[in-house]
XYZ file of C-alpha atoms in Angstrom:
483
model
C -3.923 52.761 -12.734
C -0.581 52.048 -14.469
C 0.848 50.502 -11.384
C -2.264 48.024 -11.103
C -1.819 47.149 -14.700
C 1.892 46.358 -14.259
C 1.225 44.293 -11.197
C -1.501 42.329 -13.106
C 0.945 41.742 -15.974
C 3.567 40.542 -13.428
C 1.189 38.219 -11.764
C -0.014 36.701 -15.078
C 3.774 36.294 -16.150
C 4.472 34.637 -12.679
C 1.627 32.187 -13.163
C 2.998 31.282 -16.572
C 6.527 30.804 -15.509
C 5.315 28.595 -12.565
C 3.243 26.507 -14.896
C 6.036 26.101 -17.327
C 8.344 24.857 -14.537
C 5.783 22.416 -13.352
C 5.182 21.140 -16.932
C 8.996 20.643 -17.379
C 9.327 18.242 -14.549
C 8.852 19.759 -11.111
C 6.052 17.133 -10.401
C 7.667 14.061 -9.111
C 5.873 11.359 -10.978
C 7.946 8.479 -9.561
C 6.698 9.566 -6.191
C 3.248 9.770 -7.406
C 3.587 6.241 -8.961
C 4.855 4.800 -5.688
C 2.057 6.317 -3.687
C -0.532 5.173 -6.117
C 0.313 1.597 -5.512
C 0.457 2.050 -1.709
C -3.273 3.192 -1.876
C -4.133 -0.296 -3.506
C -2.374 -1.920 -0.576
C -4.553 0.045 1.768
C -7.636 -1.413 0.014
C -6.695 -5.068 0.773
C -9.062 -7.280 2.547
C -8.032 -10.459 4.362
C -4.883 -11.461 6.402
C -2.377 -8.760 5.469
C 1.365 -9.802 4.738
C 4.251 -9.230 6.966
C 5.500 -6.599 4.627
C 2.345 -4.533 4.809
C 3.222 -0.850 4.053
C 0.144 0.715 5.622
C 0.671 0.724 9.331
C -2.895 1.742 10.237
C -4.363 -1.294 8.456
C -4.940 -4.634 9.880
C -6.479 -8.022 9.149
C -10.115 -7.902 8.066
C -12.867 -10.051 6.648
C -11.259 -13.337 7.899
C -14.523 -14.992 7.986
C -15.609 -14.087 4.556
C -17.378 -16.969 2.755
C -17.953 -18.906 5.979
C -21.735 -18.495 5.607
C -21.587 -20.779 2.502
C -18.559 -22.833 3.681
C -16.201 -21.513 1.098
C -12.947 -19.506 1.507
C -13.544 -15.888 0.240
C -10.917 -14.273 2.351
C -8.877 -11.610 0.578
C -9.594 -9.332 -2.509
C -10.186 -5.724 -2.396
C -12.649 -3.099 -0.970
C -13.664 -1.031 -3.963
C -13.719 2.395 -2.429
C -14.420 3.979 0.971
C -16.714 1.192 2.104
C -16.209 -2.377 3.203
C -18.033 -4.333 0.527
C -15.990 -6.509 -1.906
C -17.743 -5.889 -5.342
C -16.655 -8.363 -8.030
C -17.170 -6.077 -11.115
C -15.109 -3.202 -10.239
C -12.489 -5.372 -8.576
C -11.994 -7.425 -11.764
C -11.822 -4.181 -13.851
C -9.130 -2.982 -11.371
C -7.099 -6.173 -11.972
C -7.587 -6.183 -15.755
C -6.422 -2.543 -16.209
C -3.480 -2.821 -13.661
C -2.397 -6.045 -15.546
C -2.706 -4.121 -18.812
C -0.293 -1.447 -17.324
C 2.048 -3.920 -16.020
C 2.248 -5.798 -19.349
C 2.527 -2.700 -21.518
C 4.621 -0.569 -19.324
C 6.734 -3.458 -17.852
C 10.118 -1.724 -18.633
C 9.025 1.631 -17.195
C 7.731 0.039 -13.940
C 10.900 -2.092 -13.645
C 13.073 1.136 -13.979
C 10.963 2.846 -11.394
C 11.453 -0.002 -9.056
C 7.667 -0.711 -8.833
C 7.204 -3.694 -10.972
C 7.307 -6.047 -8.094
C 4.750 -4.113 -6.126
C 2.449 -3.938 -9.044
C 2.750 -7.743 -9.517
C 2.053 -8.301 -5.927
C -1.178 -5.889 -6.174
C -2.397 -7.936 -9.170
C -1.748 -11.370 -7.294
C -3.745 -10.054 -4.467
C -6.683 -9.929 -6.675
C -6.043 -13.015 -8.758
C -5.566 -15.211 -5.767
C -9.080 -14.099 -4.643
C -10.668 -14.750 -7.973
C -9.213 -18.215 -7.969
C -11.050 -18.830 -4.747
C -14.231 -17.183 -5.977
C -14.333 -19.334 -9.091
C -13.264 -22.644 -7.547
C -16.397 -24.424 -8.894
C -17.053 -24.594 -12.646
C -19.986 -22.245 -13.762
C -20.064 -20.617 -10.339
C -18.483 -17.221 -9.302
C -18.842 -15.560 -6.038
C -19.295 -11.866 -7.057
C -19.873 -9.842 -3.839
C -19.110 -10.161 -0.152
C -21.079 -7.758 2.184
C -24.522 -6.357 2.465
C -24.155 -2.948 0.795
C -27.164 -1.433 2.403
C -26.248 -2.396 5.913
C -22.570 -1.524 5.249
C -23.529 1.985 4.212
C -25.414 2.586 7.364
C -22.379 2.131 9.546
C -19.080 4.231 9.260
C -16.644 1.677 10.626
C -13.109 0.499 9.692
C -13.145 -2.935 8.178
C -11.013 -4.346 11.022
C -13.928 -3.768 13.396
C -16.959 -4.121 11.058
C -19.861 -6.062 12.328
C -22.117 -5.586 9.354
C -23.388 -8.757 7.545
C -20.889 -10.379 5.265
C -23.578 -11.570 2.891
C -22.593 -13.524 0.055
C -23.732 -13.173 -3.764
C -22.974 -15.535 -6.532
C -23.751 -15.996 -10.274
C -24.276 -19.543 -11.656
C -26.199 -21.323 -14.444
C -29.544 -20.420 -13.076
C -28.561 -16.854 -12.082
C -26.172 -15.648 -14.764
C -24.065 -12.416 -14.692
C -22.384 -12.120 -18.069
C -20.603 -8.825 -17.330
C -19.045 -10.116 -14.265
C -18.037 -13.443 -15.570
C -16.511 -11.859 -18.654
C -14.730 -9.094 -16.834
C -13.281 -11.635 -14.417
C -12.163 -13.709 -17.475
C -10.471 -10.617 -18.768
C -8.744 -10.048 -15.561
C -7.470 -13.597 -15.432
C -6.312 -13.628 -19.007
C -4.491 -10.211 -18.811
C -2.849 -11.128 -15.462
C -1.634 -14.386 -16.905
C 0.588 -12.340 -19.376
C 2.094 -10.508 -16.489
C 3.211 -13.763 -14.670
C 4.077 -15.705 -17.881
C 7.793 -15.153 -17.620
C 8.153 -15.282 -13.815
C 5.651 -18.004 -12.656
C 4.611 -20.141 -15.525
C 2.498 -22.460 -13.573
C 0.529 -19.703 -11.978
C 0.020 -17.913 -15.266
C -1.216 -21.165 -16.832
C -3.624 -21.577 -13.917
C -4.959 -18.115 -14.384
C -5.382 -18.582 -18.114
C -7.224 -21.877 -17.708
C -9.646 -20.176 -15.355
C -9.963 -17.319 -17.829
C -11.086 -19.799 -20.567
C -13.751 -21.380 -18.365
C -15.122 -18.044 -17.123
C -15.435 -16.876 -20.752
C -17.278 -19.970 -21.671
C -19.609 -19.608 -18.778
C -20.243 -15.963 -19.739
C -20.997 -16.866 -23.347
C -23.115 -19.922 -22.753
C -25.185 -18.496 -19.830
C -26.121 -14.937 -20.820
C -27.842 -12.552 -18.608
C -27.290 -9.393 -16.706
C -26.826 -9.595 -12.990
C -28.379 -6.718 -11.052
C -27.238 -7.863 -7.702
C -24.629 -5.107 -7.377
C -27.194 -2.536 -8.155
C -27.618 0.380 -7.186
C -23.904 0.705 -6.534
C -22.510 -1.059 -9.703
C -25.323 -1.310 -12.296
C -24.229 -2.241 -15.756
C -25.840 0.237 -17.845
C -23.987 -0.654 -20.972
C -24.958 -4.295 -21.129
C -22.568 -7.181 -21.465
C -21.406 -7.045 -25.170
C -18.473 -4.805 -24.240
C -17.226 -7.179 -21.605
C -17.607 -10.206 -23.785
C -15.480 -8.539 -26.589
C -13.037 -7.260 -23.904
C -12.523 -10.791 -22.490
C -12.190 -12.412 -25.901
C -9.603 -9.864 -26.872
C -7.448 -10.554 -23.954
C -7.872 -14.277 -24.336
C -6.772 -13.971 -28.041
C -3.759 -12.074 -27.006
C -2.853 -14.542 -24.351
C -3.419 -17.687 -26.538
C -3.572 -16.736 -30.078
C -6.290 -19.400 -30.602
C -8.553 -19.205 -33.569
C -11.806 -19.510 -31.571
C -11.248 -16.171 -29.794
C -10.206 -14.615 -33.325
C -13.515 -15.772 -34.702
C -15.551 -14.700 -31.676
C -14.000 -11.164 -32.058
C -14.848 -10.927 -35.790
C -18.071 -12.985 -36.149
C -19.955 -12.719 -32.840
C -18.803 -9.683 -30.911
C -20.320 -6.342 -31.086
C -18.378 -3.048 -30.911
C -19.185 0.689 -30.885
C -17.660 4.028 -31.024
C -17.852 5.697 -27.550
C -16.249 8.656 -25.629
C -15.414 6.969 -22.376
C -13.629 3.982 -20.836
C -14.771 2.860 -17.437
C -15.676 -0.224 -15.310
C -18.976 -0.216 -17.131
C -17.944 0.562 -20.695
C -15.008 -1.218 -22.248
C -15.222 -0.577 -25.903
C -12.564 2.200 -25.979
C -10.050 0.039 -24.197
C -10.686 -2.954 -26.592
C -10.268 -0.634 -29.483
C -6.831 0.663 -28.371
C -5.739 -2.749 -27.425
C -6.679 -4.496 -30.622
C -5.214 -1.605 -32.711
C -1.827 -2.886 -31.613
C -2.628 -6.132 -33.332
C -3.571 -4.243 -36.536
C -0.448 -2.288 -36.394
C 1.612 -5.333 -36.101
C 0.252 -6.891 -39.273
C -3.111 -8.390 -38.386
C -5.157 -6.759 -41.021
C -8.545 -7.947 -39.873
C -8.368 -5.670 -36.891
C -8.187 -2.404 -39.016
C -11.789 -1.518 -37.987
C -10.723 -1.341 -34.371
C -7.947 1.267 -35.285
C -10.829 3.385 -36.889
C -12.921 3.201 -33.743
C -9.876 3.970 -31.621
C -9.291 7.088 -33.720
C -12.975 8.047 -33.199
C -12.468 7.836 -29.309
C -9.516 10.037 -29.733
C -11.360 12.424 -31.872
C -14.208 12.694 -29.440
C -11.967 13.271 -26.403
C -9.314 15.973 -27.668
C -10.637 19.365 -27.070
C -9.203 20.766 -30.350
C -10.683 18.121 -32.394
C -13.620 19.197 -34.620
C -15.558 16.122 -33.300
C -14.760 16.733 -29.524
C -17.718 15.616 -27.346
C -16.269 15.790 -23.949
C -16.691 18.724 -21.484
C -13.617 20.234 -20.389
C -13.590 22.343 -17.156
C -12.320 25.988 -17.252
C -9.157 24.718 -15.746
C -8.752 22.043 -18.342
C -10.025 18.801 -16.779
C -12.228 16.257 -18.386
C -15.589 15.964 -16.734
C -17.988 13.303 -17.764
C -20.206 13.004 -14.730
C -20.200 13.738 -10.947
C -19.299 10.794 -8.578
C -15.641 9.823 -8.905
C -15.183 11.641 -12.038
C -11.360 11.356 -11.786
C -11.905 7.687 -13.035
C -12.653 9.110 -16.499
C -9.543 11.332 -16.176
C -7.242 8.470 -15.419
C -8.755 6.116 -17.917
C -8.590 8.639 -20.803
C -5.042 9.613 -19.782
C -4.087 5.942 -19.842
C -5.697 5.110 -23.325
C -4.121 8.114 -24.882
C -0.772 7.218 -23.361
C -0.854 3.760 -24.753
C -2.347 4.686 -28.148
C 0.415 7.378 -28.546
C 3.047 4.864 -27.945
C 1.476 2.515 -30.532
C 1.117 5.324 -33.060
C 4.773 6.325 -32.520
C 6.107 2.768 -32.790
C 4.280 2.230 -36.200
C 4.560 5.804 -37.506
C 0.857 6.476 -37.422
C -1.366 9.526 -36.631
C -5.032 10.222 -36.048
C -7.263 12.200 -38.467
C -10.249 14.047 -37.179
C -11.954 15.780 -40.045
C -9.565 18.382 -41.392
C -7.078 17.998 -38.553
C -4.330 15.452 -38.150
C -2.946 14.697 -34.711
C 0.457 13.378 -34.137
C 1.152 10.887 -31.221
C 2.879 13.535 -29.073
C -0.274 15.572 -29.111
C -2.266 12.780 -27.544
C 0.441 12.407 -24.840
C 0.551 16.065 -24.157
C -3.114 16.071 -23.432
C -2.896 12.906 -21.336
C 0.128 14.497 -19.426
C -1.953 17.716 -18.745
C -4.786 15.555 -17.194
C -2.328 13.874 -14.913
C -0.719 17.086 -14.084
C -3.983 18.654 -13.143
C -4.750 15.752 -10.769
C -1.341 16.112 -9.175
C -1.631 19.888 -8.372
C -1.478 21.980 -11.598
C -5.102 23.318 -11.317
C -6.895 26.497 -10.415
C -7.178 25.603 -6.681
C -3.523 24.439 -6.438
C -4.391 21.167 -4.655
C -3.164 17.615 -5.513
C -6.156 15.228 -5.746
C -3.767 12.448 -4.739
C -3.753 12.217 -0.929
C -0.289 12.704 0.609
C 1.183 14.014 -2.652
C 2.587 17.438 -2.902
C 2.241 20.431 -0.496
C -1.432 20.390 -0.392
C -3.729 17.485 -0.838
C -7.100 16.275 0.622
C -7.229 15.655 4.308
C -10.829 14.245 4.546
C -11.036 11.425 2.120
C -14.547 9.618 2.212
C -13.040 6.454 3.626
C -13.909 4.458 6.742
C -10.492 2.956 7.281
C -8.818 6.377 6.995
C -11.068 8.367 9.011
C -11.622 5.975 11.924
C -8.679 5.639 14.278
C -7.282 2.170 15.077
C -8.856 0.475 18.036
C -8.964 -2.903 19.710
C -10.575 -5.710 17.649
C -12.843 -6.221 20.490
C -14.245 -2.706 20.444
C -17.963 -2.370 19.885
C -19.206 0.626 18.205
C -22.938 1.790 17.561
C -23.535 2.424 13.860
C -25.482 5.649 14.349
C -22.896 6.873 16.823
C -20.135 6.033 14.194
C -21.273 8.770 11.890
C -21.360 11.300 14.758
C -17.927 10.416 15.898
C -16.014 10.277 12.628
C -18.081 10.947 9.582
C -19.679 14.207 10.335
C -16.673 15.828 12.069
C -14.977 18.625 9.934
C -11.562 17.495 10.966
C -8.626 15.731 9.067
C -8.844 11.865 8.838
C -7.013 10.050 11.662
C -4.905 8.128 9.032
C -3.409 9.397 5.877
C -4.724 7.427 2.862
C -1.446 7.854 1.003
C -1.728 7.723 -2.783
C -5.556 7.655 -3.082
C -6.855 9.782 -5.927
C -10.174 11.133 -4.733
C -13.289 11.888 -6.921
C -12.015 15.429 -7.669
C -13.593 18.763 -8.386
C -16.911 19.665 -10.047
C -17.259 20.691 -13.610
C -16.192 24.250 -12.688
C -13.050 23.292 -10.764
C -14.716 23.796 -7.472
C -13.514 21.538 -4.568
C -14.450 21.410 -0.918
C -12.517 19.007 1.317
C -15.377 17.658 3.318
C -15.649 14.073 3.966
C -19.463 13.869 3.487
C -19.113 15.000 -0.140
C -18.464 11.451 -1.489
C -18.673 12.579 -5.204
C -15.425 14.796 -4.644
C -13.697 12.785 -1.850
C -14.194 9.071 -2.373
C -11.320 7.193 -3.957
C -11.651 3.985 -5.861
C -9.179 1.206 -6.787
C -9.932 1.514 -10.557
C -9.121 5.263 -10.480
C -5.697 4.254 -9.289
C -5.204 1.153 -11.348
C -5.570 3.259 -14.476
C -3.071 5.842 -13.151
C -0.255 3.362 -12.656
C 0.761 2.756 -16.266
C 0.728 6.392 -17.372
C 2.520 7.562 -14.172
C 5.207 4.964 -14.866
C 5.598 6.315 -18.358
C 5.905 9.980 -17.079
C 8.241 8.995 -14.306
C 10.462 7.426 -17.087
C 10.264 10.416 -19.493
C 10.068 13.475 -17.207
C 11.919 12.486 -13.974
C 15.610 12.410 -13.708
């Protein structure tokens, strides 16, 4: 009995030592940062550039838009399918631009600023095409029902490239406003390197915002895959905030304070933007713009609802320590929360502020420590010892729920039966033919359980917006915790 107790104590101590070493910097955040950007490149649609870093990807969707005699070649596939959805694509570009703008120095030091700018431009070039006509925005390419009935890599897809748009008679305020936010945020990224391009993006952002405001209505065309359950008020506030930061024009200031609606929430996602707005505008309050004080209070409310040791905590934390809001790409809430806490901790530090939750006061380093624990969990410091970023660390998912990764390269002339495609590649319990480097998959369930099985899309499907929100915080961690 004594020997068993001694062995148990030794095992516990060993686990503690290993965890301490990991937390002290054995995780290579710079490598994780680099790989997270490579995944975004694997999601590109269109004619790939000569410097394409994903050897198993090829040109795809080269006739996108032809059905309406418009050029919609380019952009991004959102996840493991071959549809180009406007709302999540725009959110990906907005958040990636925020990271590039806020963590510019850290990305430059890591040698990744150029790659991030290229990733942003791949999206904004597409949005310029999609919004070429005033009060019209092409918001989706591809029939999602037909697409989900065929397991085929985009280079060989034969499913319909159906086109969907919003206009004055069929408005879509959420998508128009989110695209406006993406264009305004990205204009800040290019302002000092390509002023003409930045001006073009900003002008388009202004027009899209006016379209969103003047023709209000929820567009349900992306349902059931991207239904806006939160409504469009958050997107309007989000877009107005980015436009105000980019222009400092009174019209956007007045919109934010006189027309916009805000609310205290406990998540930040492609559907719900309030927490992002509140952290973003808190920076203006800290820098002396007193009217934004209310957003600091709401940002504090977000922090108080998320931190597990807050008396107002509302978020479920798994036994292993991971945020779990809902099944189905749950890691999007992990990276989004980590990103907001990272940015907010920097703002609080810069202006010597803190967060009060009832009888507890949290200093900025406490917020960052929790954000770091979330990212460390994703990168391998978790009960099952697996990195949820493909190709990172000694053990990572091998069966990402992703067509391009799981289907081997083949001749462009190959003809594949859709029913047979599932038998050949989807249902086989074998590693993917191509490594989807850098993809952060959906992650474990609420009890930290994870099965690396391609057909479990809730755990194995990656998305662009999971990674776009990881880039900024990984850049910060790489700067502060890697030599």
